[in-house]
mmCIF file of C-alpha atoms and ligand atoms in Angstrom:
data_model
loop_
_atom_site.group_PDB
_atom_site.id
_atom_site.type_symbol
_atom_site.label_atom_id
_atom_site.label_comp_id
_atom_site.label_asym_id
_atom_site.label_seq_id
_atom_site.Cartn_x
_atom_site.Cartn_y
_atom_site.Cartn_z
ATOM 1 C CA UNK A 1 113.946 6.277 92.344
ATOM 2 C CA UNK A 2 111.286 9.059 92.305
ATOM 3 C CA UNK A 3 112.536 11.803 89.909
ATOM 4 C CA UNK A 4 110.922 15.068 89.188
ATOM 5 C CA UNK A 5 111.312 16.188 85.614
ATOM 6 C CA UNK A 6 110.993 19.789 84.463
ATOM 7 C CA UNK A 7 110.945 21.178 80.795
ATOM 8 C CA UNK A 8 110.718 24.776 79.675
ATOM 9 C CA UNK A 9 113.123 24.953 76.924
ATOM 10 C CA UNK A 10 110.554 26.517 74.424
ATOM 11 C CA UNK A 11 106.914 27.035 74.547
ATOM 12 C CA UNK A 12 105.706 24.104 76.788
ATOM 13 C CA UNK A 13 105.923 24.464 80.510
ATOM 14 C CA UNK A 14 105.955 20.813 81.539
ATOM 15 C CA UNK A 15 106.516 18.663 84.778
ATOM 16 C CA UNK A 16 106.519 14.916 85.293
ATOM 17 C CA UNK A 17 106.970 12.465 88.072
ATOM 18 C CA UNK A 18 108.688 9.054 87.172
ATOM 19 C CA UNK A 19 109.453 5.998 89.604
ATOM 20 C CA UNK A 20 111.744 3.453 88.488
ATOM 21 C CA UNK A 21 110.807 4.253 84.744
ATOM 22 C CA UNK A 22 107.137 4.229 85.633
ATOM 23 C CA UNK A 23 105.473 7.481 84.675
ATOM 24 C CA UNK A 24 103.273 8.733 87.640
ATOM 25 C CA UNK A 25 102.266 12.075 86.118
ATOM 26 C CA UNK A 26 103.059 14.032 82.922
ATOM 27 C CA UNK A 27 101.634 17.624 83.011
ATOM 28 C CA UNK A 28 102.065 19.881 79.915
ATOM 29 C CA UNK A 29 100.853 23.618 79.755
ATOM 30 C CA UNK A 30 101.154 24.601 75.899
ATOM 31 C CA UNK A 31 101.580 28.291 75.680
ATOM 32 C CA UNK A 32 98.752 29.828 73.361
ATOM 33 C CA UNK A 33 100.409 33.339 73.302
ATOM 34 C CA UNK A 34 102.506 32.745 70.435
ATOM 35 C CA UNK A 35 99.699 31.955 67.848
ATOM 36 C CA UNK A 36 99.031 35.371 66.655
ATOM 37 C CA UNK A 37 102.822 35.759 65.945
ATOM 38 C CA UNK A 38 103.154 32.754 63.583
ATOM 39 C CA UNK A 39 106.185 31.422 65.794
ATOM 40 C CA UNK A 40 107.546 31.401 69.358
ATOM 41 C CA UNK A 41 108.294 35.037 70.879
ATOM 42 C CA UNK A 42 111.143 34.303 73.439
ATOM 43 C CA UNK A 43 110.101 37.079 75.886
ATOM 44 C CA UNK A 44 106.489 35.980 76.043
ATOM 45 C CA UNK A 45 107.746 32.377 76.483
ATOM 46 C CA UNK A 46 109.766 33.249 79.519
ATOM 47 C CA UNK A 47 106.793 35.271 81.097
ATOM 48 C CA UNK A 48 104.546 32.383 80.601
ATOM 49 C CA UNK A 49 106.881 29.972 82.042
ATOM 50 C CA UNK A 50 107.078 32.044 85.078
ATOM 51 C CA UNK A 51 103.359 32.281 85.464
ATOM 52 C CA UNK A 52 102.969 28.305 84.811
ATOM 53 C CA UNK A 53 105.765 26.779 86.598
ATOM 54 C CA UNK A 54 104.569 26.597 90.024
ATOM 55 C CA UNK A 55 100.888 25.442 89.563
ATOM 56 C CA UNK A 56 102.307 22.853 87.030
ATOM 57 C CA UNK A 57 104.932 21.389 89.345
ATOM 58 C CA UNK A 58 102.193 21.304 92.167
ATOM 59 C CA UNK A 59 100.002 19.653 89.790
ATOM 60 C CA UNK A 60 102.553 16.899 88.721
ATOM 61 C CA UNK A 61 103.309 16.109 92.365
ATOM 62 C CA UNK A 62 99.550 15.762 93.286
ATOM 63 C CA UNK A 63 98.543 13.628 90.263
ATOM 64 C CA UNK A 64 101.579 11.308 91.056
ATOM 65 C CA UNK A 65 100.050 10.906 94.624
ATOM 66 C CA UNK A 66 103.322 11.665 96.325
ATOM 67 C CA UNK A 67 104.237 14.473 98.750
ATOM 68 C CA UNK A 68 107.202 16.779 97.709
ATOM 69 C CA UNK A 69 109.542 15.112 100.363
ATOM 70 C CA UNK A 70 109.078 11.828 98.424
ATOM 71 C CA UNK A 71 111.044 13.138 95.611
ATOM 72 C CA UNK A 72 114.535 11.797 95.425
ATOM 73 C CA UNK A 73 115.953 13.697 92.429
ATOM 74 C CA UNK A 74 115.139 16.732 90.076
ATOM 75 C CA UNK A 75 116.014 16.514 86.441
ATOM 76 C CA UNK A 76 115.832 19.634 84.310
ATOM 77 C CA UNK A 77 116.304 20.525 80.798
ATOM 78 C CA UNK A 78 119.384 23.028 80.649
ATOM 79 C CA UNK A 79 119.686 23.159 76.726
ATOM 80 C CA UNK A 80 119.337 23.541 73.961
ATOM 81 C CA UNK A 81 116.468 26.089 73.748
ATOM 82 C CA UNK A 82 115.537 29.759 74.538
ATOM 83 C CA UNK A 83 117.830 31.187 77.146
ATOM 84 C CA UNK A 84 115.105 32.921 79.259
ATOM 85 C CA UNK A 85 112.814 30.203 79.048
ATOM 86 C CA UNK A 86 115.438 27.663 80.074
ATOM 87 C CA UNK A 87 116.613 29.820 82.998
ATOM 88 C CA UNK A 88 113.001 29.628 84.505
ATOM 89 C CA UNK A 89 113.145 25.833 84.728
ATOM 90 C CA UNK A 90 116.810 25.699 85.740
ATOM 91 C CA UNK A 91 116.387 28.207 88.548
ATOM 92 C CA UNK A 92 113.332 26.351 89.812
ATOM 93 C CA UNK A 93 115.023 22.947 89.853
ATOM 94 C CA UNK A 94 118.108 24.343 91.681
ATOM 95 C CA UNK A 95 115.853 25.903 94.350
ATOM 96 C CA UNK A 96 114.009 22.608 94.769
ATOM 97 C CA UNK A 97 117.233 20.692 95.019
ATOM 98 C CA UNK A 98 118.505 22.666 97.679
ATOM 99 C CA UNK A 99 115.327 23.127 99.608
ATOM 100 C CA UNK A 100 114.733 19.241 99.570
ATOM 101 C CA UNK A 101 118.498 18.525 99.782
ATOM 102 C CA UNK A 102 118.151 16.198 96.489
ATOM 103 C CA UNK A 103 120.512 15.830 93.586
ATOM 104 C CA UNK A 104 120.088 18.005 90.436
ATOM 105 C CA UNK A 105 120.529 16.437 87.231
ATOM 106 C CA UNK A 106 120.745 18.579 84.116
ATOM 107 C CA UNK A 107 119.460 16.958 80.702
ATOM 108 C CA UNK A 108 120.131 17.623 77.169
ATOM 109 C CA UNK A 109 116.614 18.264 75.749
ATOM 110 C CA UNK A 110 117.443 16.219 72.665
ATOM 111 C CA UNK A 111 118.658 13.398 74.940
ATOM 112 C CA UNK A 112 115.119 13.706 76.683
ATOM 113 C CA UNK A 113 113.374 12.961 73.189
ATOM 114 C CA UNK A 114 115.791 9.868 72.646
ATOM 115 C CA UNK A 115 114.382 8.541 76.157
ATOM 116 C CA UNK A 116 110.862 9.390 75.112
ATOM 117 C CA UNK A 117 110.303 5.774 73.700
ATOM 118 C CA UNK A 118 110.887 4.198 77.185
ATOM 119 C CA UNK A 119 107.670 6.133 78.276
ATOM 120 C CA UNK A 120 104.624 3.973 78.477
ATOM 121 C CA UNK A 121 106.513 0.593 78.650
ATOM 122 C CA UNK A 122 105.887 0.024 82.157
ATOM 123 C CA UNK A 123 109.372 0.928 83.138
ATOM 124 C CA UNK A 124 111.015 -1.470 80.992
ATOM 125 C CA UNK A 125 114.138 -0.548 79.424
ATOM 126 C CA UNK A 126 115.247 -2.892 76.604
ATOM 127 C CA UNK A 127 116.527 -2.931 73.310
ATOM 128 C CA UNK A 128 120.143 -1.358 73.458
ATOM 129 C CA UNK A 129 121.665 -0.784 71.263
ATOM 130 C CA UNK A 130 118.942 0.496 68.928
ATOM 131 C CA UNK A 131 118.718 3.165 66.294
ATOM 132 C CA UNK A 132 116.926 6.428 66.811
ATOM 133 C CA UNK A 133 115.416 9.110 64.516
ATOM 134 C CA UNK A 134 115.013 12.290 66.209
ATOM 135 C CA UNK A 135 112.924 14.652 64.216
ATOM 136 C CA UNK A 136 111.790 17.816 65.895
ATOM 137 C CA UNK A 137 111.498 21.491 65.227
ATOM 138 C CA UNK A 138 115.406 22.197 65.188
ATOM 139 C CA UNK A 139 116.992 18.847 64.845
ATOM 140 C CA UNK A 140 116.870 15.914 62.402
ATOM 141 C CA UNK A 141 119.331 13.321 63.628
ATOM 142 C CA UNK A 142 120.061 9.634 63.283
ATOM 143 C CA UNK A 143 121.518 7.909 66.269
ATOM 144 C CA UNK A 144 122.811 4.807 67.397
ATOM 145 C CA UNK A 145 121.869 4.487 71.157
ATOM 146 C CA UNK A 146 124.130 2.143 73.289
ATOM 147 C CA UNK A 147 122.962 3.330 76.705
ATOM 148 C CA UNK A 148 122.688 6.406 78.751
ATOM 149 C CA UNK A 149 124.992 8.971 77.469
ATOM 150 C CA UNK A 150 126.396 6.510 74.727
ATOM 151 C CA UNK A 151 125.172 7.887 71.480
ATOM 152 C CA UNK A 152 126.831 7.648 68.073
ATOM 153 C CA UNK A 153 125.678 10.012 65.516
ATOM 154 C CA UNK A 154 125.008 8.397 62.282
ATOM 155 C CA UNK A 155 123.545 11.228 60.319
ATOM 156 C CA UNK A 156 122.049 14.833 60.496
ATOM 157 C CA UNK A 157 120.333 17.389 58.450
ATOM 158 C CA UNK A 158 122.727 19.375 56.433
ATOM 159 C CA UNK A 159 120.184 22.289 56.283
ATOM 160 C CA UNK A 160 116.642 22.538 57.597
ATOM 161 C CA UNK A 161 115.298 20.094 60.184
ATOM 162 C CA UNK A 162 112.321 17.973 59.300
ATOM 163 C CA UNK A 163 109.806 20.049 61.461
ATOM 164 C CA UNK A 164 111.359 23.259 60.106
ATOM 165 C CA UNK A 165 110.434 21.815 56.644
ATOM 166 C CA UNK A 166 106.972 21.512 57.804
ATOM 167 C CA UNK A 167 106.738 24.848 59.487
ATOM 168 C CA UNK A 168 108.351 26.901 56.712
ATOM 169 C CA UNK A 169 106.275 24.867 54.039
ATOM 170 C CA UNK A 170 103.051 25.679 56.006
ATOM 171 C CA UNK A 171 103.981 29.393 56.070
ATOM 172 C CA UNK A 172 104.549 29.518 52.263
ATOM 173 C CA UNK A 173 101.108 27.711 51.843
ATOM 174 C CA UNK A 174 99.434 30.332 54.077
ATOM 175 C CA UNK A 175 98.714 27.644 56.847
ATOM 176 C CA UNK A 176 98.916 28.136 60.436
ATOM 177 C CA UNK A 177 101.808 27.591 63.041
ATOM 178 C CA UNK A 178 102.849 24.910 64.060
ATOM 179 C CA UNK A 179 103.096 23.812 60.506
ATOM 180 C CA UNK A 180 103.317 20.050 60.829
ATOM 181 C CA UNK A 181 99.590 19.619 62.227
ATOM 182 C CA UNK A 182 98.299 22.277 59.935
ATOM 183 C CA UNK A 183 99.976 20.385 56.767
ATOM 184 C CA UNK A 184 98.711 16.969 58.119
ATOM 185 C CA UNK A 185 95.184 18.426 58.476
ATOM 186 C CA UNK A 186 95.238 20.046 55.169
ATOM 187 C CA UNK A 187 96.579 17.081 53.485
ATOM 188 C CA UNK A 188 93.534 14.726 54.443
ATOM 189 C CA UNK A 189 91.970 13.424 51.158
ATOM 190 C CA UNK A 190 94.888 14.831 48.899
ATOM 191 C CA UNK A 191 96.875 13.100 46.311
ATOM 192 C CA UNK A 192 100.400 12.618 47.619
ATOM 193 C CA UNK A 193 101.506 11.914 43.896
ATOM 194 C CA UNK A 194 99.922 15.430 42.514
ATOM 195 C CA UNK A 195 103.172 17.194 42.832
ATOM 196 C CA UNK A 196 106.460 15.571 42.198
ATOM 197 C CA UNK A 197 108.658 17.306 44.963
ATOM 198 C CA UNK A 198 112.293 16.327 45.180
ATOM 199 C CA UNK A 199 113.743 14.052 47.699
ATOM 200 C CA UNK A 200 117.190 15.350 47.791
ATOM 201 C CA UNK A 201 119.132 12.718 49.700
ATOM 202 C CA UNK A 202 117.154 9.641 48.281
ATOM 203 C CA UNK A 203 119.632 6.859 47.568
ATOM 204 C CA UNK A 204 122.534 8.548 48.705
ATOM 205 C CA UNK A 205 125.078 6.080 50.592
ATOM 206 C CA UNK A 206 124.842 7.976 53.958
ATOM 207 C CA UNK A 207 122.419 8.881 56.832
ATOM 208 C CA UNK A 208 122.185 12.595 56.140
ATOM 209 C CA UNK A 209 119.145 14.680 55.390
ATOM 210 C CA UNK A 210 118.540 18.046 53.259
ATOM 211 C CA UNK A 211 115.114 19.750 53.200
ATOM 212 C CA UNK A 212 115.960 23.365 52.007
ATOM 213 C CA UNK A 213 115.645 22.221 48.215
ATOM 214 C CA UNK A 214 112.100 20.755 49.096
ATOM 215 C CA UNK A 215 110.851 24.096 50.567
ATOM 216 C CA UNK A 216 112.505 26.023 47.364
ATOM 217 C CA UNK A 217 110.795 23.540 45.186
ATOM 218 C CA UNK A 218 107.489 24.345 47.092
ATOM 219 C CA UNK A 219 107.907 28.026 46.804
ATOM 220 C CA UNK A 220 108.567 28.049 43.059
ATOM 221 C CA UNK A 221 105.519 25.838 42.637
ATOM 222 C CA UNK A 222 103.353 28.007 44.479
ATOM 223 C CA UNK A 223 104.663 31.102 42.627
ATOM 224 C CA UNK A 224 103.043 29.632 39.375
ATOM 225 C CA UNK A 225 99.514 29.624 40.783
ATOM 226 C CA UNK A 226 97.115 32.149 42.051
ATOM 227 C CA UNK A 227 95.574 32.337 45.408
ATOM 228 C CA UNK A 228 92.214 30.569 44.173
ATOM 229 C CA UNK A 229 94.182 27.796 42.482
ATOM 230 C CA UNK A 230 96.343 27.010 45.536
ATOM 231 C CA UNK A 231 93.278 27.011 47.688
ATOM 232 C CA UNK A 232 91.311 24.707 45.339
ATOM 233 C CA UNK A 233 94.514 22.269 45.014
ATOM 234 C CA UNK A 234 95.466 22.772 48.867
ATOM 235 C CA UNK A 235 94.749 19.032 49.729
ATOM 236 C CA UNK A 236 96.994 17.573 46.980
ATOM 237 C CA UNK A 237 99.896 20.193 47.479
ATOM 238 C CA UNK A 238 99.763 19.480 51.343
ATOM 239 C CA UNK A 239 99.664 15.815 50.820
ATOM 240 C CA UNK A 240 102.574 15.657 48.233
ATOM 241 C CA UNK A 241 104.712 18.196 50.222
ATOM 242 C CA UNK A 242 104.279 15.734 53.347
ATOM 243 C CA UNK A 243 104.775 12.706 51.330
ATOM 244 C CA UNK A 244 108.402 14.008 50.272
ATOM 245 C CA UNK A 245 109.148 14.714 53.826
ATOM 246 C CA UNK A 246 108.095 11.123 55.044
ATOM 247 C CA UNK A 247 109.708 9.478 51.969
ATOM 248 C CA UNK A 248 112.961 10.975 52.801
ATOM 249 C CA UNK A 249 112.812 10.014 56.604
ATOM 250 C CA UNK A 250 111.991 6.396 55.565
ATOM 251 C CA UNK A 251 114.751 6.168 53.189
ATOM 252 C CA UNK A 252 117.405 7.276 55.593
ATOM 253 C CA UNK A 253 116.169 5.064 58.252
ATOM 254 C CA UNK A 254 116.379 2.114 55.778
ATOM 255 C CA UNK A 255 120.028 3.326 55.045
ATOM 256 C CA UNK A 256 120.910 3.384 58.720
ATOM 257 C CA UNK A 257 119.263 -0.134 59.305
ATOM 258 C CA UNK A 258 121.574 -1.297 56.370
ATOM 259 C CA UNK A 259 124.622 0.389 57.698
ATOM 260 C CA UNK A 260 124.391 -0.915 61.265
ATOM 261 C CA UNK A 261 122.466 -4.336 61.100
ATOM 262 C CA UNK A 262 120.409 -3.026 63.948
ATOM 263 C CA UNK A 263 116.609 -3.954 63.275
ATOM 264 C CA UNK A 264 115.254 -1.857 66.265
ATOM 265 C CA UNK A 265 114.615 1.691 65.448
ATOM 266 C CA UNK A 266 112.975 4.393 67.805
ATOM 267 C CA UNK A 267 111.494 7.544 66.261
ATOM 268 C CA UNK A 268 111.169 10.530 68.472
ATOM 269 C CA UNK A 269 110.565 14.293 68.554
ATOM 270 C CA UNK A 270 107.606 16.487 67.539
ATOM 271 C CA UNK A 271 107.285 15.201 63.849
ATOM 272 C CA UNK A 272 106.762 11.774 65.072
ATOM 273 C CA UNK A 273 103.122 12.955 65.944
ATOM 274 C CA UNK A 274 102.624 12.900 62.065
ATOM 275 C CA UNK A 275 99.854 10.342 61.089
ATOM 276 C CA UNK A 276 101.338 9.557 57.621
ATOM 277 C CA UNK A 277 104.699 9.032 59.120
ATOM 278 C CA UNK A 278 103.264 6.753 61.690
ATOM 279 C CA UNK A 279 101.278 4.903 59.101
ATOM 280 C CA UNK A 280 104.327 4.241 56.917
ATOM 281 C CA UNK A 281 106.393 3.166 59.998
ATOM 282 C CA UNK A 282 103.760 0.573 60.779
ATOM 283 C CA UNK A 283 103.676 -0.678 57.203
ATOM 284 C CA UNK A 284 107.461 -0.952 57.236
ATOM 285 C CA UNK A 285 107.446 -2.889 60.367
ATOM 286 C CA UNK A 286 104.945 -5.452 58.905
ATOM 287 C CA UNK A 287 106.633 -5.861 55.718
ATOM 288 C CA UNK A 288 110.171 -6.416 57.062
ATOM 289 C CA UNK A 289 109.741 -7.251 60.886
ATOM 290 C CA UNK A 290 112.235 -4.447 61.567
ATOM 291 C CA UNK A 291 110.849 -3.051 65.071
ATOM 292 C CA UNK A 292 110.082 0.432 64.039
ATOM 293 C CA UNK A 293 108.879 2.070 67.221
ATOM 294 C CA UNK A 294 107.188 5.611 68.205
ATOM 295 C CA UNK A 295 106.237 6.642 71.556
ATOM 296 C CA UNK A 296 102.292 7.568 72.216
ATOM 297 C CA UNK A 297 101.462 10.908 71.052
ATOM 298 C CA UNK A 298 101.740 12.651 74.356
ATOM 299 C CA UNK A 299 105.631 11.699 74.576
ATOM 300 C CA UNK A 300 106.295 12.866 70.913
ATOM 301 C CA UNK A 301 105.978 16.623 71.392
ATOM 302 C CA UNK A 302 107.795 18.398 74.075
ATOM 303 C CA UNK A 303 107.012 16.932 77.732
ATOM 304 C CA UNK A 304 108.755 16.351 81.113
ATOM 305 C CA UNK A 305 108.509 12.706 81.286
ATOM 306 C CA UNK A 306 111.051 12.168 78.944
ATOM 307 C CA UNK A 307 113.397 14.469 80.736
ATOM 308 C CA UNK A 308 112.735 12.727 83.895
ATOM 309 C CA UNK A 309 113.476 9.324 82.343
ATOM 310 C CA UNK A 310 116.788 10.484 80.663
ATOM 311 C CA UNK A 311 117.700 12.189 84.240
ATOM 312 C CA UNK A 312 116.836 9.137 86.304
ATOM 313 C CA UNK A 313 119.087 7.122 84.194
ATOM 314 C CA UNK A 314 121.960 9.289 84.783
ATOM 315 C CA UNK A 315 121.110 9.710 88.701
ATOM 316 C CA UNK A 316 120.806 5.904 88.884
ATOM 317 C CA UNK A 317 124.183 5.533 87.297
ATOM 318 C CA UNK A 318 125.425 7.840 90.319
ATOM 319 C CA UNK A 319 125.861 10.870 88.087
ATOM 320 C CA UNK A 320 124.551 14.448 89.401
ATOM 321 C CA UNK A 321 125.064 18.111 88.193
ATOM 322 C CA UNK A 322 126.563 20.819 90.458
ATOM 323 C CA UNK A 323 124.365 23.648 91.640
ATOM 324 C CA UNK A 324 126.735 25.907 89.467
ATOM 325 C CA UNK A 325 125.006 24.470 86.401
ATOM 326 C CA UNK A 326 124.269 27.012 83.941
ATOM 327 C CA UNK A 327 121.984 27.241 80.825
ATOM 328 C CA UNK A 328 123.192 26.289 77.411
ATOM 329 C CA UNK A 329 121.053 27.468 74.635
ATOM 330 C CA UNK A 330 123.225 26.095 72.092
ATOM 331 C CA UNK A 331 123.839 22.567 73.470
ATOM 332 C CA UNK A 332 124.449 20.100 70.970
ATOM 333 C CA UNK A 333 124.306 16.345 71.792
ATOM 334 C CA UNK A 334 125.832 15.877 68.511
ATOM 335 C CA UNK A 335 129.081 17.673 69.755
ATOM 336 C CA UNK A 336 129.508 15.189 72.573
ATOM 337 C CA UNK A 337 129.093 12.287 70.202
ATOM 338 C CA UNK A 338 131.225 10.491 67.782
ATOM 339 C CA UNK A 339 130.492 11.065 64.090
HETATM 340 O O1 KG4 B 1 109.911 18.031 69.478
HETATM 341 P P1 KG4 B 1 108.981 19.439 69.311
HETATM 342 O O2 KG4 B 1 107.781 19.542 70.027
HETATM 343 O O3 KG4 B 1 109.998 20.692 69.628
HETATM 344 C C1 KG4 B 1 111.308 20.883 69.434
HETATM 345 O O4 KG4 B 1 112.028 20.480 70.220
HETATM 346 O O5 KG4 B 1 111.436 21.321 68.216
HETATM 347 O O6 KG4 B 1 108.922 19.592 67.715
HETATM 348 C C2 KG4 B 1 108.034 20.333 66.993
HETATM 349 C C3 KG4 B 1 107.990 20.267 65.821
HETATM 350 C C4 KG4 B 1 107.410 21.425 64.966
HETATM 351 O O7 KG4 B 1 108.287 21.873 63.799
HETATM 352 C C5 KG4 B 1 106.048 20.978 64.459
HETATM 353 O O8 KG4 B 1 105.590 21.527 63.268
HETATM 354 C C6 KG4 B 1 106.330 19.456 64.310
HETATM 355 O O9 KG4 B 1 107.387 19.225 65.492
HETATM 356 N N1 KG4 B 1 105.049 18.566 64.481
HETATM 357 C C7 KG4 B 1 104.554 17.864 63.352
HETATM 358 C C8 KG4 B 1 103.391 17.390 63.847
HETATM 359 N N2 KG4 B 1 103.133 17.834 65.282
HETATM 360 C C9 KG4 B 1 104.195 18.508 65.637
HETATM 361 N N3 KG4 B 1 105.163 17.725 62.319
HETATM 362 C C10 KG4 B 1 104.279 16.606 61.413
HETATM 363 N N4 KG4 B 1 103.131 16.493 61.778
HETATM 364 C C11 KG4 B 1 102.591 16.702 62.840
HETATM 365 N N5 KG4 B 1 101.412 15.969 63.318
HETATM 366 ZN ZN1 ZN B 2 111.690 19.042 71.347
#
């Protein structure tokens, strides 16, 4: 089934075409409008989506080497995300669904991230049930994935998400937004043991996360230093902070493996782009034989291929959304799952 995916939940306007799990095109326009503000400005995001959506969808169709009449279904993110931003993608998807007389399927953005690991696997879908750590700017969840729509929540963050810990930490260190890539670059050559930052949930007998204490520890650590000292020790501080986040993620994944006896774990969401995390996952795989898998970089951060893949799985199972589907800015996959 040829499915067009559309993603506009935050600051990326994205469209992709998939055919039976094969990704024919994956186009992402990242909005640069927000950089001067140190975070996403919702009104600017909606306007940029309006500007970008038509050319991005045209490009996705052209790159896929198909005509618009070849599309058999349209999958679109309907939440969670920024209301105005979601509305641009959903309206477009509904119009296309009506104009081409093809089914519409609304996809939870976080469910899309869960499916990102099927991208780049030549259309193969194997390995269910498996575990999935979902680490993005707004979410840190550990799931057991049994199949499309069948997700059991094993653990979640009690406060900040891992990406949020990177973003807030970077702001405290005076680094750019988004904080993850900025801390990763600042940490190059730094000593990860230089500051002994806390790893709050380490060793706890559940799969939950907590990052707010780490952020506070960084704040107090920086308060003791002047600007010059901070600049001089930036690589060591950034490497130590990054190590605390990565250690916590690894510890919780190990706990989930132990709890479920599942030996396949996917990692998804924007934080999966982190080099240190990827190195540690590779080490873990080599040392234990646990299949710790992460997607190619382009499918880690927000993209529409993951939305198209998740949507296609639902459409192929005979599901579809009504044209009355509305946006759901606070949609929570966790609310539909067993916990
Ligand atoms: O999944 P995503 O693109 O958007 C959301 O759905 O939130 O994730 C964005 C998050 C941001 O917090 C960003 O700082 C983080 O992913 N991120 C990274 C890296 N690249 C993006 N965190 C650590 N290291 C990176 N290289
Ligand atoms: Zn995302």
